Amino acid sequence: MPIIDLEATASIKELLKDSQNGTVDVNPTAYFQRFALNTSLTLNYGFRIEGNVDDELLKEIVDVERGVSNFRSTSNNWQDYIPLLRIIPKMNREAEEFRVRRDKYLTYLLDILKDRIAKGTDTPCITGNILKDPEAKLNEGKSAPSLIVRVRH
């Protein structure tokens, strides 16, 4: 697949460059994270993070998604199993902070895609196909830039 080839090639080239052709130790975690994130962003938004693994958007998305997955994890999400814990404000505050941060970068990505569609410079992607579908009824929610698709039968 072209997306996988592009991301794998970009990651390997940057790993080689940053490790000075294998003479300097480099932690590959950030390169793998960018590989996975860029693959997902390309499929969903037609967007990829250019530049190095120190990119601020990359760091923000990885941090937020890690936090969100911790809230959804069965080992870390005791509020789903013990209702009394739901009244503890700390856990609710953290979840709210992650939601606000996530909404910010999702809105940013969606705005970039809408702008590219308007200019005719977008890359084919899932969200772009939904936005362009004349039969899709889209509803942008107040709290999150999610797209709700209703298809006519």
PDB file of C-alpha atoms in Angstrom:
ATOM      1  CA  MET A   1       0.000   0.000   0.000  1.00  0.00           C
ATOM      2  CA  PRO A   2       1.391   3.424  -0.927  1.00  0.00           C
ATOM      3  CA  ILE A   3       0.623   4.955   2.489  1.00  0.00           C
ATOM      4  CA  ILE A   4       2.505   2.209   4.333  1.00  0.00           C
ATOM      5  CA  ASP A   5       5.429   2.439   1.880  1.00  0.00           C
ATOM      6  CA  LEU A   6       5.648   6.218   2.301  1.00  0.00           C
ATOM      7  CA  GLU A   7       5.518   6.133   6.093  1.00  0.00           C
ATOM      8  CA  ALA A   8       7.912   3.183   6.405  1.00  0.00           C
ATOM      9  CA  THR A   9      10.414   4.840   4.068  1.00  0.00           C
ATOM     10  CA  ALA A  10      10.155   8.189   5.874  1.00  0.00           C
ATOM     11  CA  SER A  11      10.608   6.539   9.283  1.00  0.00           C
ATOM     12  CA  ILE A  12      13.601   4.443   8.208  1.00  0.00           C
ATOM     13  CA  LYS A  13      15.301   7.414   6.535  1.00  0.00           C
ATOM     14  CA  GLU A  14      14.849   9.571   9.620  1.00  0.00           C
ATOM     15  CA  LEU A  15      16.027   6.782  11.935  1.00  0.00           C
ATOM     16  CA  LEU A  16      19.166   6.374   9.832  1.00  0.00           C
ATOM     17  CA  LYS A  17      19.770  10.124   9.760  1.00  0.00           C
ATOM     18  CA  ASP A  18      19.187  10.650  13.493  1.00  0.00           C
ATOM     19  CA  SER A  19      21.282   7.615  14.425  1.00  0.00           C
ATOM     20  CA  GLN A  20      24.044   8.822  12.110  1.00  0.00           C
ATOM     21  CA  ASN A  21      23.829   5.595  10.095  1.00  0.00           C
ATOM     22  CA  GLY A  22      23.646   3.431  13.209  1.00  0.00           C
ATOM     23  CA  THR A  23      26.571   4.936  15.096  1.00  0.00           C
ATOM     24  CA  VAL A  24      24.408   6.721  17.711  1.00  0.00           C
ATOM     25  CA  ASP A  25      21.755   5.030  19.845  1.00  0.00           C
ATOM     26  CA  VAL A  26      18.223   6.272  19.138  1.00  0.00           C
ATOM     27  CA  ASN A  27      15.004   5.312  20.890  1.00  0.00           C
ATOM     28  CA  PRO A  28      12.716   4.215  18.013  1.00  0.00           C
ATOM     29  CA  THR A  29       9.437   4.673  19.945  1.00  0.00           C
ATOM     30  CA  ALA A  30       8.692   8.171  18.595  1.00  0.00           C
ATOM     31  CA  TYR A  31       9.374   6.985  15.038  1.00  0.00           C
ATOM     32  CA  PHE A  32       6.915   4.099  15.443  1.00  0.00           C
ATOM     33  CA  GLN A  33       4.350   6.461  16.968  1.00  0.00           C
ATOM     34  CA  ARG A  34       4.652   8.853  14.030  1.00  0.00           C
ATOM     35  CA  PHE A  35       4.425   5.945  11.588  1.00  0.00           C
ATOM     36  CA  ALA A  36       1.158   4.750  13.167  1.00  0.00           C
ATOM     37  CA  LEU A  37      -0.242   8.257  13.574  1.00  0.00           C
ATOM     38  CA  ASN A  38       0.588   9.370  10.028  1.00  0.00           C
ATOM     39  CA  THR A  39      -0.960   6.212   8.602  1.00  0.00           C
ATOM     40  CA  SER A  40      -4.152   6.899  10.537  1.00  0.00           C
ATOM     41  CA  LEU A  41      -4.189  10.636   9.747  1.00  0.00           C
ATOM     42  CA  THR A  42      -3.643   9.988   6.034  1.00  0.00           C
ATOM     43  CA  LEU A  43      -6.495   7.487   5.890  1.00  0.00           C
ATOM     44  CA  ASN A  44      -8.872   9.649   7.904  1.00  0.00           C
ATOM     45  CA  TYR A  45      -7.926  13.249   7.046  1.00  0.00           C
ATOM     46  CA  GLY A  46      -5.575  13.083   4.055  1.00  0.00           C
ATOM     47  CA  PHE A  47      -3.005  14.757   6.299  1.00  0.00           C
ATOM     48  CA  ARG A  48       0.412  13.670   7.548  1.00  0.00           C
ATOM     49  CA  ILE A  49       2.812  15.221  10.011  1.00  0.00           C
ATOM     50  CA  GLU A  50       5.928  16.377   8.198  1.00  0.00           C
ATOM     51  CA  GLY A  51       9.191  17.061   9.938  1.00  0.00           C
ATOM     52  CA  ASN A  52      10.878  15.305  12.772  1.00  0.00           C
ATOM     53  CA  VAL A  53       9.593  13.266  15.691  1.00  0.00           C
ATOM     54  CA  ASP A  54       9.795  16.329  17.962  1.00  0.00           C
ATOM     55  CA  ASP A  55       6.809  17.914  16.204  1.00  0.00           C
ATOM     56  CA  GLU A  56       4.437  19.513  18.734  1.00  0.00           C
ATOM     57  CA  LEU A  57       1.263  18.222  17.052  1.00  0.00           C
ATOM     58  CA  LEU A  58       2.668  14.684  17.094  1.00  0.00           C
ATOM     59  CA  LYS A  59       3.529  14.967  20.793  1.00  0.00           C
ATOM     60  CA  GLU A  60       0.097  16.397  21.649  1.00  0.00           C
ATOM     61  CA  ILE A  61      -1.854  13.721  19.797  1.00  0.00           C
ATOM     62  CA  VAL A  62       0.244  10.883  21.241  1.00  0.00           C
ATOM     63  CA  ASP A  63      -0.078  12.293  24.777  1.00  0.00           C
ATOM     64  CA  VAL A  64      -3.842  12.834  24.534  1.00  0.00           C
ATOM     65  CA  GLU A  65      -4.558   9.474  22.910  1.00  0.00           C
ATOM     66  CA  ARG A  66      -2.468   7.705  25.559  1.00  0.00           C
ATOM     67  CA  GLY A  67      -4.475   9.502  28.251  1.00  0.00           C
ATOM     68  CA  VAL A  68      -7.792   8.669  26.590  1.00  0.00           C
ATOM     69  CA  SER A  69      -6.827   5.009  26.258  1.00  0.00           C
ATOM     70  CA  ASN A  70      -5.961   4.951  29.970  1.00  0.00           C
ATOM     71  CA  PHE A  71      -9.453   6.194  30.789  1.00  0.00           C
ATOM     72  CA  ARG A  72     -10.925   3.484  28.591  1.00  0.00           C
ATOM     73  CA  SER A  73      -8.655   0.739  29.922  1.00  0.00           C
ATOM     74  CA  THR A  74     -10.302  -1.861  32.137  1.00  0.00           C
ATOM     75  CA  SER A  75      -7.351  -1.764  34.520  1.00  0.00           C
ATOM     76  CA  ASN A  76      -7.413   2.032  34.930  1.00  0.00           C
ATOM     77  CA  ASN A  77     -11.091   2.864  34.637  1.00  0.00           C
ATOM     78  CA  TRP A  78     -12.541   1.829  37.974  1.00  0.00           C
ATOM     79  CA  GLN A  79     -15.342   4.407  37.658  1.00  0.00           C
ATOM     80  CA  ASP A  80     -17.042   2.117  35.135  1.00  0.00           C
ATOM     81  CA  TYR A  81     -17.133  -0.700  37.682  1.00  0.00           C
ATOM     82  CA  ILE A  82     -17.563   1.113  40.994  1.00  0.00           C
ATOM     83  CA  PRO A  83     -20.244   3.828  40.593  1.00  0.00           C
ATOM     84  CA  LEU A  84     -19.325   5.494  43.905  1.00  0.00           C
ATOM     85  CA  LEU A  85     -15.987   6.524  42.354  1.00  0.00           C
ATOM     86  CA  ARG A  86     -17.802   8.658  39.764  1.00  0.00           C
ATOM     87  CA  ILE A  87     -18.243  11.438  42.295  1.00  0.00           C
ATOM     88  CA  ILE A  88     -14.476  11.929  42.639  1.00  0.00           C
ATOM     89  CA  PRO A  89     -13.822  15.182  40.768  1.00  0.00           C
ATOM     90  CA  LYS A  90     -10.136  14.529  39.962  1.00  0.00           C
ATOM     91  CA  MET A  91     -10.871  11.731  37.502  1.00  0.00           C
ATOM     92  CA  ASN A  92     -13.683  13.680  35.858  1.00  0.00           C
ATOM     93  CA  ARG A  93     -11.474  16.788  35.542  1.00  0.00           C
ATOM     94  CA  GLU A  94      -8.716  14.818  33.846  1.00  0.00           C
ATOM     95  CA  ALA A  95     -11.148  13.282  31.378  1.00  0.00           C
ATOM     96  CA  GLU A  96     -12.582  16.728  30.620  1.00  0.00           C
ATOM     97  CA  GLU A  97      -9.093  18.171  30.053  1.00  0.00           C
ATOM     98  CA  PHE A  98      -8.240  15.377  27.610  1.00  0.00           C
ATOM     99  CA  ARG A  99     -11.548  15.902  25.787  1.00  0.00           C
ATOM    100  CA  VAL A 100     -10.862  19.624  25.377  1.00  0.00           C
ATOM    101  CA  ARG A 101      -7.329  18.968  24.121  1.00  0.00           C
ATOM    102  CA  ARG A 102      -8.576  16.260  21.737  1.00  0.00           C
ATOM    103  CA  ASP A 103     -11.342  18.501  20.385  1.00  0.00           C
ATOM    104  CA  LYS A 104      -8.739  21.173  19.670  1.00  0.00           C
ATOM    105  CA  TYR A 105      -6.555  19.033  17.392  1.00  0.00           C
ATOM    106  CA  LEU A 106      -9.526  17.228  15.795  1.00  0.00           C
ATOM    107  CA  THR A 107     -11.038  20.612  14.900  1.00  0.00           C
ATOM    108  CA  TYR A 108      -7.649  21.715  13.548  1.00  0.00           C
ATOM    109  CA  LEU A 109      -7.377  18.606  11.324  1.00  0.00           C
ATOM    110  CA  LEU A 110     -10.983  18.927  10.139  1.00  0.00           C
ATOM    111  CA  ASP A 111     -10.503  22.625   9.311  1.00  0.00           C
ATOM    112  CA  ILE A 112      -7.373  21.830   7.282  1.00  0.00           C
ATOM    113  CA  LEU A 113      -9.282  19.157   5.365  1.00  0.00           C
ATOM    114  CA  LYS A 114     -12.257  21.457   4.697  1.00  0.00           C
ATOM    115  CA  ASP A 115      -9.888  24.166   3.451  1.00  0.00           C
ATOM    116  CA  ARG A 116      -8.134  21.724   1.134  1.00  0.00           C
ATOM    117  CA  ILE A 117     -11.478  20.468  -0.199  1.00  0.00           C
ATOM    118  CA  ALA A 118     -12.559  24.047  -0.897  1.00  0.00           C
ATOM    119  CA  LYS A 119      -9.281  24.671  -2.762  1.00  0.00           C
ATOM    120  CA  GLY A 120      -9.421  21.315  -4.552  1.00  0.00           C
ATOM    121  CA  THR A 121      -6.063  20.247  -3.102  1.00  0.00           C
ATOM    122  CA  ASP A 122      -7.293  17.514  -0.745  1.00  0.00           C
ATOM    123  CA  THR A 123      -5.959  13.982  -0.726  1.00  0.00           C
ATOM    124  CA  PRO A 124      -8.630  11.260  -0.906  1.00  0.00           C
ATOM    125  CA  CYS A 125      -9.545  10.133   2.612  1.00  0.00           C
ATOM    126  CA  ILE A 126     -12.450   8.758   4.631  1.00  0.00           C
ATOM    127  CA  THR A 127     -13.556  12.047   6.221  1.00  0.00           C
ATOM    128  CA  GLY A 128     -13.183  13.888   2.919  1.00  0.00           C
ATOM    129  CA  ASN A 129     -15.407  11.329   1.210  1.00  0.00           C
ATOM    130  CA  ILE A 130     -18.042  11.840   3.906  1.00  0.00           C
ATOM    131  CA  LEU A 131     -17.831  15.636   3.642  1.00  0.00           C
ATOM    132  CA  LYS A 132     -18.220  15.466  -0.139  1.00  0.00           C
ATOM    133  CA  ASP A 133     -21.089  12.954  -0.112  1.00  0.00           C
ATOM    134  CA  PRO A 134     -24.243  14.854  -1.106  1.00  0.00           C
ATOM    135  CA  GLU A 135     -26.455  12.257   0.616  1.00  0.00           C
ATOM    136  CA  ALA A 136     -24.666  12.452   3.965  1.00  0.00           C
ATOM    137  CA  LYS A 137     -26.334  14.691   6.502  1.00  0.00           C
ATOM    138  CA  LEU A 138     -23.595  16.048   8.703  1.00  0.00           C
ATOM    139  CA  ASN A 139     -23.979  17.439  12.171  1.00  0.00           C
ATOM    140  CA  GLU A 140     -21.020  19.093  13.853  1.00  0.00           C
ATOM    141  CA  GLY A 141     -21.620  18.788  17.585  1.00  0.00           C
ATOM    142  CA  LYS A 142     -20.972  21.539  20.073  1.00  0.00           C
ATOM    143  CA  SER A 143     -18.441  19.670  22.180  1.00  0.00           C
ATOM    144  CA  ALA A 144     -16.626  17.677  19.517  1.00  0.00           C
ATOM    145  CA  PRO A 145     -16.053  18.020  15.798  1.00  0.00           C
ATOM    146  CA  SER A 146     -17.392  14.549  15.153  1.00  0.00           C
ATOM    147  CA  LEU A 147     -19.309  13.840  12.029  1.00  0.00           C
ATOM    148  CA  ILE A 148     -22.639  12.066  12.326  1.00  0.00           C
ATOM    149  CA  VAL A 149     -23.602  10.484   9.055  1.00  0.00           C
ATOM    150  CA  ARG A 150     -27.184   9.668   8.199  1.00  0.00           C
ATOM    151  CA  VAL A 151     -27.581   7.834   4.946  1.00  0.00           C
ATOM    152  CA  ARG A 152     -30.930   7.905   3.185  1.00  0.00           C
ATOM    153  CA  HIS A 153     -32.368   4.501   2.318  1.00  0.00           C
TER     154      HIS A 153
END
